[in-house]
Coordinates of C-alpha atoms in Angstrom, one line a residue:
Chain A
M1147 CA -89.3 -44.5 34.4
P1148 CA -87.0 -41.6 35.2
Q1149 CA -83.4 -42.5 34.7
T1150 CA -80.4 -40.9 36.5
E1151 CA -77.5 -40.5 34.2
T1152 CA -74.3 -38.7 34.9
A1153 CA -73.9 -36.2 32.2
T1154 CA -70.6 -36.5 30.4
G1155 CA -68.7 -34.4 27.8
F1156 CA -67.8 -30.7 28.0
T1157 CA -70.9 -29.1 26.8
P1158 CA -72.6 -25.9 27.8
E1159 CA -74.9 -27.9 30.0
T1160 CA -72.1 -29.7 31.9
F1161 CA -70.2 -26.4 32.1
E1162 CA -73.2 -24.6 33.8
A1163 CA -73.6 -27.6 36.1
F1164 CA -69.9 -27.4 37.0
L1165 CA -70.1 -23.7 37.7
A1166 CA -73.2 -24.2 39.8
S1167 CA -71.4 -26.8 41.9
R1168 CA -68.7 -24.3 42.8
D1169 CA -68.7 -21.3 45.1
E1170 CA -66.1 -19.1 43.6
P1171 CA -65.3 -15.4 43.2
T1172 CA -66.9 -13.6 40.3
W1173 CA -63.6 -12.9 38.5
L1174 CA -62.8 -16.7 38.5
T1175 CA -66.3 -17.6 37.1
E1176 CA -65.7 -14.9 34.4
Q1177 CA -62.3 -16.3 33.6
R1178 CA -63.8 -19.8 33.3
R1179 CA -66.5 -18.5 30.9
A1180 CA -63.9 -16.8 28.7
A1181 CA -61.9 -20.0 28.6
F1182 CA -65.0 -22.1 27.8
A1183 CA -65.9 -19.7 25.0
A1184 CA -62.3 -20.1 23.7
F1185 CA -62.7 -23.9 23.9
G1186 CA -65.7 -23.5 21.6
E1187 CA -63.9 -21.2 19.2
L1188 CA -60.5 -22.8 18.9
P1189 CA -60.0 -25.6 16.3
Q1190 CA -59.7 -29.2 17.3
P1191 CA -56.0 -30.0 17.0
H1192 CA -55.3 -32.2 13.9
S1193 CA -52.3 -33.6 12.0
G1194 CA -52.3 -30.7 9.6
M1195 CA -51.0 -28.4 12.4
E1196 CA -47.3 -28.4 12.8
E1197 CA -47.4 -28.9 16.5
W1198 CA -49.8 -31.8 16.2
R1199 CA -48.2 -33.4 13.1
R1200 CA -46.7 -36.3 15.0
T1201 CA -49.5 -36.9 17.5
D1202 CA -52.7 -38.5 16.4
I1203 CA -55.7 -37.7 18.7
R1204 CA -58.5 -38.9 16.4
L1205 CA -59.3 -41.7 18.8
L1206 CA -59.8 -39.3 21.7
R1207 CA -63.5 -39.2 22.8
L1208 CA -63.8 -36.2 25.0
D1209 CA -67.5 -36.9 25.4
K1210 CA -66.6 -40.0 27.5
Y1211 CA -65.2 -37.9 30.3
A1212 CA -66.9 -35.5 32.6
P1213 CA -66.0 -32.5 34.7
A1214 CA -65.4 -33.0 38.4
L1215 CA -68.9 -32.6 39.7
E1216 CA -69.3 -35.3 42.3
R1217 CA -66.8 -35.9 44.9
P1218 CA -65.7 -39.5 44.5
A1219 CA -66.6 -41.9 47.3
V1220 CA -63.8 -42.5 49.7
D1221 CA -63.9 -46.3 49.2
S1222 CA -62.9 -45.8 45.6
L1223 CA -59.6 -44.3 46.5
P1224 CA -56.6 -46.2 45.1
A1225 CA -54.7 -48.2 47.6
A1226 CA -51.8 -45.8 47.6
L1227 CA -53.9 -43.1 49.1
L1228 CA -53.5 -43.7 52.8
T1229 CA -54.5 -40.3 54.0
S1230 CA -58.1 -39.3 54.0
G1231 CA -60.0 -36.7 55.9
G1232 CA -60.1 -33.0 55.5
S1233 CA -57.5 -30.4 55.3
T1234 CA -55.6 -29.4 58.4
S1235 CA -53.3 -26.4 58.8
S1236 CA -50.8 -28.4 60.6
I1237 CA -49.7 -32.0 60.5
D1238 CA -50.3 -34.1 63.6
E1239 CA -47.8 -36.8 64.3
D1240 CA -50.0 -39.6 63.2
L1241 CA -50.5 -38.1 59.8
L1242 CA -46.9 -37.4 59.5
D1243 CA -46.1 -41.0 60.1
Q1244 CA -48.5 -42.1 57.4
T1245 CA -46.9 -39.8 54.8
A1246 CA -43.8 -41.9 54.6
P1247 CA -45.4 -45.1 53.3
L1248 CA -47.6 -43.0 51.0
V1249 CA -44.6 -41.5 49.3
E1250 CA -42.8 -44.8 49.4
Q1251 CA -45.6 -46.6 47.6
L1252 CA -46.1 -43.9 45.1
T1253 CA -42.5 -43.4 44.2
G1254 CA -41.7 -47.1 44.3
V1255 CA -38.8 -46.7 46.7
G1256 CA -40.1 -49.3 49.0
D1257 CA -36.7 -50.6 49.9
T1258 CA -35.6 -47.3 51.3
P1259 CA -34.7 -47.6 55.0
A1260 CA -37.0 -45.7 57.4
E1261 CA -34.3 -43.3 58.5
T1262 CA -33.6 -42.1 55.0
R1263 CA -37.2 -41.8 53.9
L1264 CA -38.3 -38.5 52.6
A1265 CA -39.5 -36.2 55.3
L1266 CA -42.0 -33.7 53.9
A1267 CA -42.8 -30.2 54.8
G1268 CA -46.3 -30.7 53.4
Q1269 CA -48.5 -32.5 51.0
T1270 CA -51.7 -32.4 49.0
A1271 CA -53.6 -35.2 47.5
A1272 CA -56.4 -35.1 44.9
L1273 CA -58.6 -37.8 43.4
N1274 CA -60.5 -37.2 40.2
S1275 CA -59.7 -33.5 40.6
H1276 CA -61.2 -33.3 44.0
S1277 CA -59.0 -32.3 46.9
I1278 CA -58.7 -35.2 49.4
S1279 CA -56.3 -33.7 51.9
S1280 CA -53.7 -31.0 52.3
Q1281 CA -51.2 -30.4 55.0
L1282 CA -48.3 -28.0 55.8
I1283 CA -46.2 -28.1 58.8
E1284 CA -47.0 -25.4 61.3
E1285 CA -43.6 -23.7 61.2
H1286 CA -44.0 -22.7 57.6
A1287 CA -47.6 -21.8 57.9
K1288 CA -46.5 -19.2 60.5
Q1289 CA -44.0 -17.8 58.1
G1290 CA -46.8 -17.1 55.7
V1291 CA -46.3 -20.0 53.3
I1292 CA -49.5 -21.1 51.6
F1293 CA -49.6 -24.6 50.4
G1294 CA -52.9 -26.4 49.8
S1295 CA -55.7 -27.1 47.5
L1296 CA -56.1 -24.3 44.9
D1297 CA -59.9 -24.9 45.1
Q1298 CA -59.9 -23.9 48.8
V1299 CA -57.2 -21.3 48.8
V1300 CA -58.9 -19.3 46.0
T1301 CA -61.8 -18.6 48.5
Q1302 CA -59.4 -17.9 51.4
H1303 CA -57.0 -15.7 49.4
P1304 CA -58.8 -14.6 46.3
D1305 CA -56.7 -11.5 45.7
L1306 CA -53.4 -13.5 45.8
V1307 CA -54.7 -16.2 43.4
Q1308 CA -56.3 -13.6 41.1
K1309 CA -52.9 -11.8 40.7
Y1310 CA -51.3 -14.9 39.3
L1311 CA -53.8 -17.4 37.9
F1312 CA -53.6 -17.3 34.1
T1313 CA -52.1 -13.9 34.1
R1314 CA -48.3 -14.2 33.6
A1315 CA -47.5 -17.9 33.2
G1316 CA -50.6 -19.3 31.7
D1317 CA -52.2 -18.7 28.3
L1318 CA -55.8 -20.0 28.3
R1319 CA -56.0 -19.5 24.6
Y1320 CA -52.8 -21.3 23.6
D1321 CA -54.8 -24.2 22.2
R1322 CA -58.1 -26.1 22.7
F1323 CA -56.7 -28.2 25.6
A1324 CA -55.4 -25.1 27.4
A1325 CA -58.8 -23.5 27.1
L1326 CA -60.6 -26.7 28.3
H1327 CA -58.3 -26.9 31.3
A1328 CA -58.8 -23.2 32.2
A1329 CA -62.6 -23.7 32.0
F1330 CA -62.8 -26.8 34.1
W1331 CA -59.8 -26.9 36.4
S1332 CA -60.5 -28.1 39.9
G1333 CA -58.7 -29.5 42.9
G1334 CA -55.2 -28.5 42.1
T1335 CA -52.5 -27.1 44.3
I1336 CA -51.0 -23.7 45.2
L1337 CA -47.6 -23.1 46.7
Y1338 CA -46.9 -19.5 47.7
V1339 CA -43.6 -18.8 49.5
P1340 CA -43.1 -15.2 50.9
Q1341 CA -40.0 -13.2 50.5
G1342 CA -36.9 -14.7 51.9
V1343 CA -38.6 -17.9 53.3
R1344 CA -36.6 -21.1 52.8
I1345 CA -38.4 -24.5 53.0
E1346 CA -35.8 -27.1 53.5
Q1347 CA -37.9 -30.3 53.1
P1348 CA -39.8 -31.1 49.9
L1349 CA -43.5 -30.5 49.5
Y1350 CA -45.4 -33.3 47.8
I1351 CA -48.4 -33.2 45.4
Q1352 CA -50.3 -36.4 44.5
S1353 CA -53.0 -36.5 41.8
S1354 CA -54.8 -39.6 41.0
I1355 CA -57.8 -40.8 39.1
T1356 CA -60.1 -43.8 39.3
P1357 CA -60.4 -45.8 36.0
G1358 CA -62.3 -43.8 33.3
S1359 CA -62.1 -40.5 35.2
A1360 CA -60.6 -37.2 34.4
D1361 CA -58.0 -35.0 36.2
F1362 CA -58.1 -31.2 35.6
G1363 CA -55.6 -30.3 38.4
H1364 CA -53.9 -27.0 38.2
T1365 CA -50.7 -26.2 39.9
L1366 CA -49.7 -22.6 40.8
V1367 CA -46.3 -22.0 42.3
V1368 CA -45.1 -18.5 43.3
L1369 CA -41.8 -17.9 45.0
E1370 CA -41.2 -14.4 46.1
E1371 CA -37.8 -12.7 46.1
G1372 CA -35.1 -14.9 47.7
A1373 CA -37.5 -17.7 48.6
E1374 CA -36.5 -21.3 48.3
A1375 CA -38.5 -24.5 48.0
T1376 CA -38.6 -28.1 46.6
L1377 CA -41.8 -29.4 45.1
L1378 CA -42.5 -32.9 44.0
A1379 CA -45.6 -33.7 41.9
E1380 CA -46.9 -37.1 40.9
L1381 CA -49.7 -38.1 38.7
S1382 CA -50.9 -41.7 38.7
G1383 CA -54.0 -44.0 38.3
G1384 CA -56.5 -44.9 35.6
E1385 CA -55.9 -48.7 35.7
E1386 CA -56.7 -50.2 32.4
A1387 CA -60.0 -48.3 31.9
G1388 CA -58.3 -45.2 30.7
G1389 CA -58.8 -41.6 31.7
L1390 CA -58.0 -38.0 30.8
H1391 CA -55.6 -35.6 32.2
C1392 CA -55.9 -32.0 31.0
G1393 CA -53.6 -30.1 33.2
G1394 CA -51.7 -26.9 33.7
V1395 CA -48.8 -25.7 35.7
E1396 CA -47.8 -22.1 36.3
I1397 CA -44.6 -21.3 38.1
I1398 CA -43.2 -17.9 39.0
V1399 CA -39.7 -17.9 40.5
G1400 CA -39.1 -14.4 41.9
R1401 CA -35.9 -12.4 41.9
G1402 CA -33.1 -14.4 43.4
A1403 CA -35.4 -17.3 44.4
F1404 CA -34.6 -20.9 43.9
L1405 CA -37.1 -23.7 43.1
R1406 CA -36.5 -27.3 42.6
Y1407 CA -39.6 -28.9 40.9
V1408 CA -40.1 -32.5 39.9
N1409 CA -43.2 -33.4 37.8
L1410 CA -43.7 -37.1 37.2
Q1411 CA -46.5 -38.5 35.1
N1412 CA -46.9 -42.2 35.8
W1413 CA -50.4 -42.8 34.6
D1414 CA -51.7 -46.2 33.5
N1415 CA -50.8 -46.8 29.8
T1416 CA -54.4 -46.2 28.8
V1417 CA -54.7 -42.5 29.9
W1418 CA -54.7 -39.4 27.6
H1419 CA -52.4 -36.8 29.0
F1420 CA -52.5 -33.2 27.8
A1421 CA -50.6 -30.4 29.7
H1422 CA -49.3 -26.9 29.5
H1423 CA -46.4 -26.1 31.8
K1424 CA -44.9 -22.7 32.0
A1425 CA -42.3 -21.2 34.4
L1426 CA -41.1 -17.6 34.6
V1427 CA -37.7 -17.2 36.1
E1428 CA -36.9 -13.7 37.2
A1429 CA -33.6 -11.9 37.7
D1430 CA -30.9 -14.0 39.3
A1431 CA -33.4 -16.7 40.2
R1432 CA -32.8 -20.4 39.7
L1433 CA -35.1 -23.1 38.6
Q1434 CA -34.2 -26.8 38.5
W1435 CA -37.0 -28.6 36.8
T1436 CA -37.2 -32.3 36.2
V1437 CA -39.9 -33.9 34.1
G1438 CA -40.5 -37.6 34.3
A1439 CA -42.7 -39.3 31.7
L1440 CA -43.4 -42.9 32.1
G1441 CA -47.1 -43.4 31.8
S1442 CA -50.1 -42.5 29.5
K1443 CA -51.4 -43.9 26.2
V1444 CA -50.8 -40.5 24.5
S1445 CA -49.0 -37.5 26.0
K1446 CA -48.8 -34.1 24.5
V1447 CA -47.0 -31.7 26.7
N1448 CA -45.8 -28.2 26.3
Q1449 CA -43.0 -27.2 28.7
H1450 CA -42.1 -23.6 28.5
V1451 CA -39.3 -21.9 30.5
A1452 CA -39.2 -18.1 30.2
L1453 CA -36.1 -16.4 31.5
V1454 CA -37.5 -12.9 32.1
G1455 CA -34.9 -11.2 34.3
P1456 CA -31.1 -10.8 33.8
G1457 CA -29.0 -13.6 35.4
A1458 CA -31.9 -16.1 35.5
N1459 CA -30.8 -19.7 35.3
A1460 CA -32.8 -22.8 34.4
Q1461 CA -31.9 -26.4 34.3
V1462 CA -34.4 -28.7 32.7
N1463 CA -34.1 -32.5 33.0
G1464 CA -36.3 -35.0 31.2
V1465 CA -36.5 -38.6 31.9
M1466 CA -38.8 -40.6 29.6
F1467 CA -39.5 -44.2 29.1
A1468 CA -42.1 -45.7 26.8
E1469 CA -43.3 -49.2 26.0
G1470 CA -46.2 -51.0 24.3
R1471 CA -47.9 -48.5 22.0
Q1472 CA -47.3 -45.5 24.2
H1473 CA -46.8 -42.2 22.4
L1474 CA -45.1 -39.4 24.3
D1475 CA -44.9 -36.0 22.6
Y1476 CA -43.0 -33.3 24.6
H1477 CA -42.5 -29.8 23.2
T1478 CA -40.0 -27.6 25.1
L1479 CA -39.3 -23.9 24.8
Q1480 CA -36.4 -22.1 26.5
H1481 CA -37.3 -18.5 26.0
H1482 CA -34.5 -16.0 26.7
E1483 CA -36.2 -12.7 27.1
A1484 CA -33.5 -11.0 29.2
K1485 CA -29.8 -10.8 28.9
S1486 CA -27.2 -12.8 30.7
C1487 CA -29.4 -15.8 31.3
R1488 CA -28.5 -19.5 31.2
S1489 CA -30.7 -22.4 30.3
D1490 CA -29.6 -26.0 30.0
L1491 CA -31.9 -28.8 28.9
L1492 CA -31.3 -32.5 28.8
Y1493 CA -34.0 -34.9 27.8
K1494 CA -33.3 -38.6 27.7
G1495 CA -35.7 -41.2 26.5
G1496 CA -35.7 -45.0 26.4
L1497 CA -38.1 -46.8 24.0
Q1498 CA -39.2 -50.4 23.7
D1499 CA -41.9 -52.4 21.8
Q1500 CA -43.8 -50.2 19.3
S1501 CA -43.6 -47.1 21.4
R1502 CA -43.1 -43.6 20.0
M1503 CA -41.5 -40.5 21.4
V1504 CA -41.4 -37.0 20.0
W1505 CA -39.3 -34.2 21.4
R1506 CA -39.4 -30.9 19.8
G1507 CA -37.3 -28.3 21.5
M1508 CA -36.7 -24.6 20.8
I1509 CA -34.3 -22.1 22.2
K1510 CA -35.7 -18.6 21.5
V1511 CA -33.5 -15.6 22.1
D1512 CA -35.2 -12.2 22.0
P1513 CA -33.5 -9.1 20.5
G1514 CA -31.3 -7.6 23.2
A1515 CA -31.0 -10.8 25.2
D1516 CA -27.2 -10.7 24.8
K1517 CA -24.8 -12.9 26.8
T1518 CA -27.3 -15.7 26.6
D1519 CA -26.0 -19.2 27.2
G1520 CA -28.5 -21.7 26.0
Y1521 CA -28.1 -25.5 25.5
Q1522 CA -30.5 -28.3 24.6
R1523 CA -29.9 -31.9 24.1
N1524 CA -32.1 -35.0 23.5
D1525 CA -30.8 -38.5 23.6
N1526 CA -32.9 -41.6 22.8
L1527 CA -32.1 -45.2 23.3
M1528 CA -34.0 -47.7 21.2
L1529 CA -34.5 -51.1 22.8
S1530 CA -36.6 -52.5 19.9
D1531 CA -36.7 -52.3 16.1
D1532 CA -40.3 -51.2 16.1
A1533 CA -40.0 -48.1 18.3
R1534 CA -39.7 -44.7 16.8
A1535 CA -38.2 -41.5 18.2
D1536 CA -38.3 -38.0 16.6
S1537 CA -35.9 -35.4 17.8
I1538 CA -36.4 -31.9 16.5
P1539 CA -34.2 -29.3 18.1
G1540 CA -34.5 -25.7 17.0
L1541 CA -32.9 -22.3 17.5
E1542 CA -34.5 -18.9 17.0
I1543 CA -31.9 -16.3 17.8
E1544 CA -32.5 -12.6 17.4
A1545 CA -29.6 -11.3 19.5
D1546 CA -25.9 -11.0 18.4
D1547 CA -23.8 -12.0 21.4
V1548 CA -25.0 -15.4 22.4
I1549 CA -23.9 -19.0 22.9
C1550 CA -26.6 -21.4 21.8
T1551 CA -25.9 -25.0 21.1
H1552 CA -28.0 -28.1 20.7
G1553 CA -27.7 -31.8 19.9
A1554 CA -29.7 -34.9 19.5
T1555 CA -28.7 -38.6 19.3
T1556 CA -30.7 -41.7 18.7
G1557 CA -29.1 -45.1 19.0
R1558 CA -29.7 -48.7 19.8
V1559 CA -28.2 -50.8 22.5
D1560 CA -24.8 -51.5 21.1
D1561 CA -24.2 -55.3 20.4
E1562 CA -20.5 -54.8 21.1
Q1563 CA -21.2 -53.4 24.5
I1564 CA -23.5 -56.4 25.2
F1565 CA -20.8 -58.8 24.0
Y1566 CA -18.2 -57.1 26.2
L1567 CA -20.5 -57.3 29.3
Q1568 CA -21.4 -60.9 28.5
A1569 CA -17.7 -61.8 28.2
R1570 CA -17.5 -60.6 31.8
G1571 CA -20.1 -62.9 33.0
L1572 CA -23.3 -60.9 32.7
T1573 CA -26.4 -62.4 31.0
R1574 CA -27.8 -60.5 28.1
N1575 CA -30.6 -59.2 30.3
E1576 CA -28.2 -57.9 32.9
A1577 CA -26.1 -56.4 30.3
T1578 CA -29.1 -54.5 28.8
R1579 CA -30.0 -53.2 32.2
V1580 CA -26.5 -52.0 32.8
I1581 CA -26.4 -50.2 29.5
V1582 CA -29.8 -48.6 30.0
A1583 CA -28.8 -47.5 33.6
G1584 CA -25.6 -46.0 32.2
F1585 CA -27.6 -44.2 29.5
F1586 CA -29.9 -42.5 32.1
Q1587 CA -27.1 -41.9 34.6
Q1588 CA -26.1 -38.7 32.9
V1589 CA -29.5 -37.1 33.6
F1590 CA -29.8 -38.7 37.0
D1591 CA -26.5 -37.1 38.0
R1592 CA -28.1 -33.7 37.5
I1593 CA -31.1 -34.5 39.7
T1594 CA -30.1 -33.4 43.2
I1595 CA -32.9 -35.1 45.1
P1596 CA -31.7 -38.7 45.8
S1597 CA -35.2 -40.1 46.4
V1598 CA -36.3 -38.8 43.0
R1599 CA -33.3 -40.3 41.3
E1600 CA -33.9 -43.7 42.9
A1601 CA -37.7 -43.6 42.2
L1602 CA -37.1 -42.9 38.5
G1603 CA -34.3 -45.4 38.2
H1604 CA -36.3 -48.1 39.9
A1605 CA -39.4 -47.4 37.7
I1606 CA -37.3 -47.7 34.5
R1607 CA -35.5 -50.9 35.7
R1608 CA -38.9 -52.5 36.4
R1609 CA -40.1 -51.7 32.9
I1610 CA -37.2 -53.2 30.9
R1611 CA -38.3 -56.4 29.3
E1612 CA -36.3 -59.7 29.3
Y1613 CA -34.1 -59.5 26.2
E1614 CA -32.7 -62.8 25.1
Chain B
M656 CA -60.0 -61.9 16.7
F657 CA -62.2 -60.5 13.9
H658 CA -64.2 -57.3 14.5
A659 CA -67.1 -56.1 12.4
V660 CA -66.1 -52.8 11.0
A661 CA -68.5 -51.9 8.2
R662 CA -71.1 -53.2 5.7
T663 CA -69.6 -53.9 2.2
S664 CA -72.1 -51.4 0.8
E665 CA -70.7 -48.6 3.0
V666 CA -67.4 -48.5 1.0
S667 CA -67.6 -47.5 -2.6
D668 CA -65.4 -49.4 -5.2
P669 CA -62.8 -48.1 -5.6
G670 CA -62.9 -46.4 -2.2
K671 CA -61.6 -46.3 1.4
I672 CA -62.8 -45.5 4.9
L673 CA -61.1 -45.2 8.3
V674 CA -62.3 -47.7 10.9
E675 CA -61.4 -48.3 14.5
V676 CA -60.3 -51.7 15.7
E677 CA -59.1 -52.3 19.2
E678 CA -58.3 -48.6 19.8
Q679 CA -56.3 -48.5 16.6
L680 CA -57.1 -46.7 13.4
V681 CA -57.2 -48.9 10.4
A682 CA -57.6 -47.9 6.7
L683 CA -60.1 -50.1 4.9
F684 CA -59.8 -50.2 1.1
H685 CA -62.3 -51.6 -1.5
V686 CA -60.8 -52.1 -4.9
D687 CA -62.2 -54.4 -7.7
G688 CA -64.6 -56.1 -5.3
Q689 CA -61.8 -57.0 -2.8
F690 CA -61.3 -55.5 0.7
Y691 CA -57.9 -54.8 2.3
A692 CA -56.8 -53.2 5.6
L693 CA -53.7 -51.4 6.6
D694 CA -52.5 -49.5 9.6
D695 CA -53.3 -45.8 9.1
V696 CA -49.7 -45.0 9.4
C697 CA -47.1 -43.9 6.8
T698 CA -43.8 -45.5 7.9
H699 CA -41.9 -42.5 6.6
D700 CA -42.9 -39.9 9.2
G701 CA -45.7 -41.6 11.1
G702 CA -48.5 -39.5 9.5
P703 CA -52.0 -40.7 8.6
L704 CA -52.3 -42.6 5.4
A705 CA -56.0 -42.9 4.7
D706 CA -56.5 -39.3 3.7
G707 CA -54.3 -40.0 0.7
E708 CA -55.3 -40.7 -2.9
L709 CA -56.0 -44.2 -4.1
D710 CA -54.3 -45.2 -7.3
G711 CA -55.4 -48.7 -8.3
C712 CA -54.0 -50.9 -5.6
Q713 CA -51.7 -48.2 -4.2
I714 CA -52.4 -45.6 -1.5
I715 CA -50.4 -42.4 -1.8
C716 CA -49.4 -40.7 1.4
P717 CA -50.8 -37.2 1.4
R718 CA -47.7 -35.7 3.1
H719 CA -44.8 -36.7 0.9
G720 CA -46.2 -39.0 -1.8
A721 CA -44.9 -42.3 -0.5
R722 CA -46.8 -45.2 -2.1
F723 CA -47.9 -48.4 -0.4
D724 CA -49.4 -51.6 -1.7
I725 CA -52.8 -51.9 -0.1
K726 CA -52.7 -55.7 -0.4
T727 CA -49.5 -56.2 1.5
G728 CA -48.5 -52.9 3.1
A729 CA -45.2 -52.9 1.1
A730 CA -43.5 -49.6 0.7
L731 CA -43.2 -49.0 -3.1
T732 CA -41.5 -45.6 -3.4
M733 CA -39.4 -43.2 -1.4
P734 CA -39.5 -41.6 1.0
A735 CA -41.0 -44.7 2.7
T736 CA -38.6 -47.6 3.1
F737 CA -40.5 -49.9 5.5
P738 CA -43.8 -51.6 5.0
T739 CA -46.8 -50.5 7.0
Q740 CA -48.7 -53.2 8.8
S741 CA -51.5 -55.0 6.9
H742 CA -54.4 -56.8 8.6
E743 CA -56.7 -59.7 7.8
V744 CA -60.0 -59.0 6.3
K745 CA -63.0 -61.4 5.7
I746 CA -66.5 -60.8 4.4
E747 CA -69.5 -62.6 5.7
D748 CA -73.1 -61.8 4.7
G749 CA -72.2 -58.4 3.4
Q750 CA -70.3 -57.5 6.6
V751 CA -66.6 -56.7 6.6
Y752 CA -64.5 -58.0 9.5
V753 CA -60.9 -57.0 10.4
K754 CA -58.4 -58.9 12.5
L755 CA -55.3 -57.1 13.6
N756 CA -52.0 -58.6 12.7
K757 CA -49.6 -57.7 15.5
T758 CA -45.9 -57.7 15.3

């Protein structure tokens, strides 16, 4: 009896089947082949490597997952995905109406009144690394803005994508997961904003997986000189059956441009999450980057901000909360390659149960990058005796005239503060919530998009256990 | 709940193997005819323990030399100061079963 089996794993056979399922420019196929070769050559990360010392991936079974070959059936979409249908170059009114509850459900800001809901300039959605929909309002499309599925745009504008994809902000040989991602990325999103174009309303990316599936989404963002945009990205799904995210983000903020970027991973607590994020910030450009880490079983993320032109400015915010046996490992690099740049990083993490968090941050200042102003700080709040947080700040300075400072704190919820609040009529639970909210307020104050602040605050409040 | 993890004959005496129980790695030890199970975690820096050397009823963390009692998980020397979790083991018909103790 012949049996039909879906091939899993990332083998030469599944790689060839994956390539055969795609109609892509030759340069991209060659890039994928080079990445797949690197995946075969690079060593599997293990605890003997400094970067993997604190993250154990011996239980990861890559052969359980498969590349995005078959488009998922529409009826397997998670409930949050209200939009279906193909891509359109402009949003019609009906679709626009539907986007509000979509964002509302995904970000958990359900109590937001209709009039203050986030109005979007466009959105893309992907399931299991297949593009489901993409929209951009007509006004911006006419201005030359490109926003949509990277899969589709690479065939429409191959030269544009070729110029940026894994050239300046992506290193497909960084490690085995970077190579795996570059070989098998699919779906994904591109945002290209031409010179001087300003997009007032946020653009929204949603990536989701069905239980047991994999997401290989790649995000490519290019802002040309003086452009301005706000991009929100959210990853979710994998309910209880696990899943794999092996992702990459490349951002290029051109001279004098301004990008606000929010990346929230809110996977189910059974999903493996590996990602490489890198942004290049050119002369006098500004980047405000907020990372939210709430989900996943194990996360290992590299976030790299390179300040490559004089006067570049980057603010990096991290909001993390872990529970159960979650393990979140974030490595940040603020690389000052040019003079007179400023970078300011603040990561805040809350931990409960037996969760574990690792933050390893580096400020690297190249020779000649004088007048650098670099700052990094990581604060952790422990809500249980069994949680563990590792903070490892670092400085590597090769210029003479710089200001570089860092700090890290780890503390428990203070019993005296609890007592003080209880003396004013709060229960222990309420007091704990007030203290946790106060702890995160410092980083929320830096996030200039109200809906993002609310969504993150709401998600954290929901997670805090009843402490008696 | 007990999970079958190995045949008794698969672990030399003295010896150790790494097994997977409910998506957790557990170090299984066999010393003087008895079996013991511990979390594969050194409480000093969270590193794996089972790769270390076995010295009687002590396992020595390969990173910094912290010693743990394989019977109880107790931390015996610096730099570890907290015990690592020990788990229940039973043998039936030459089969080793492990039940996770959860805090």
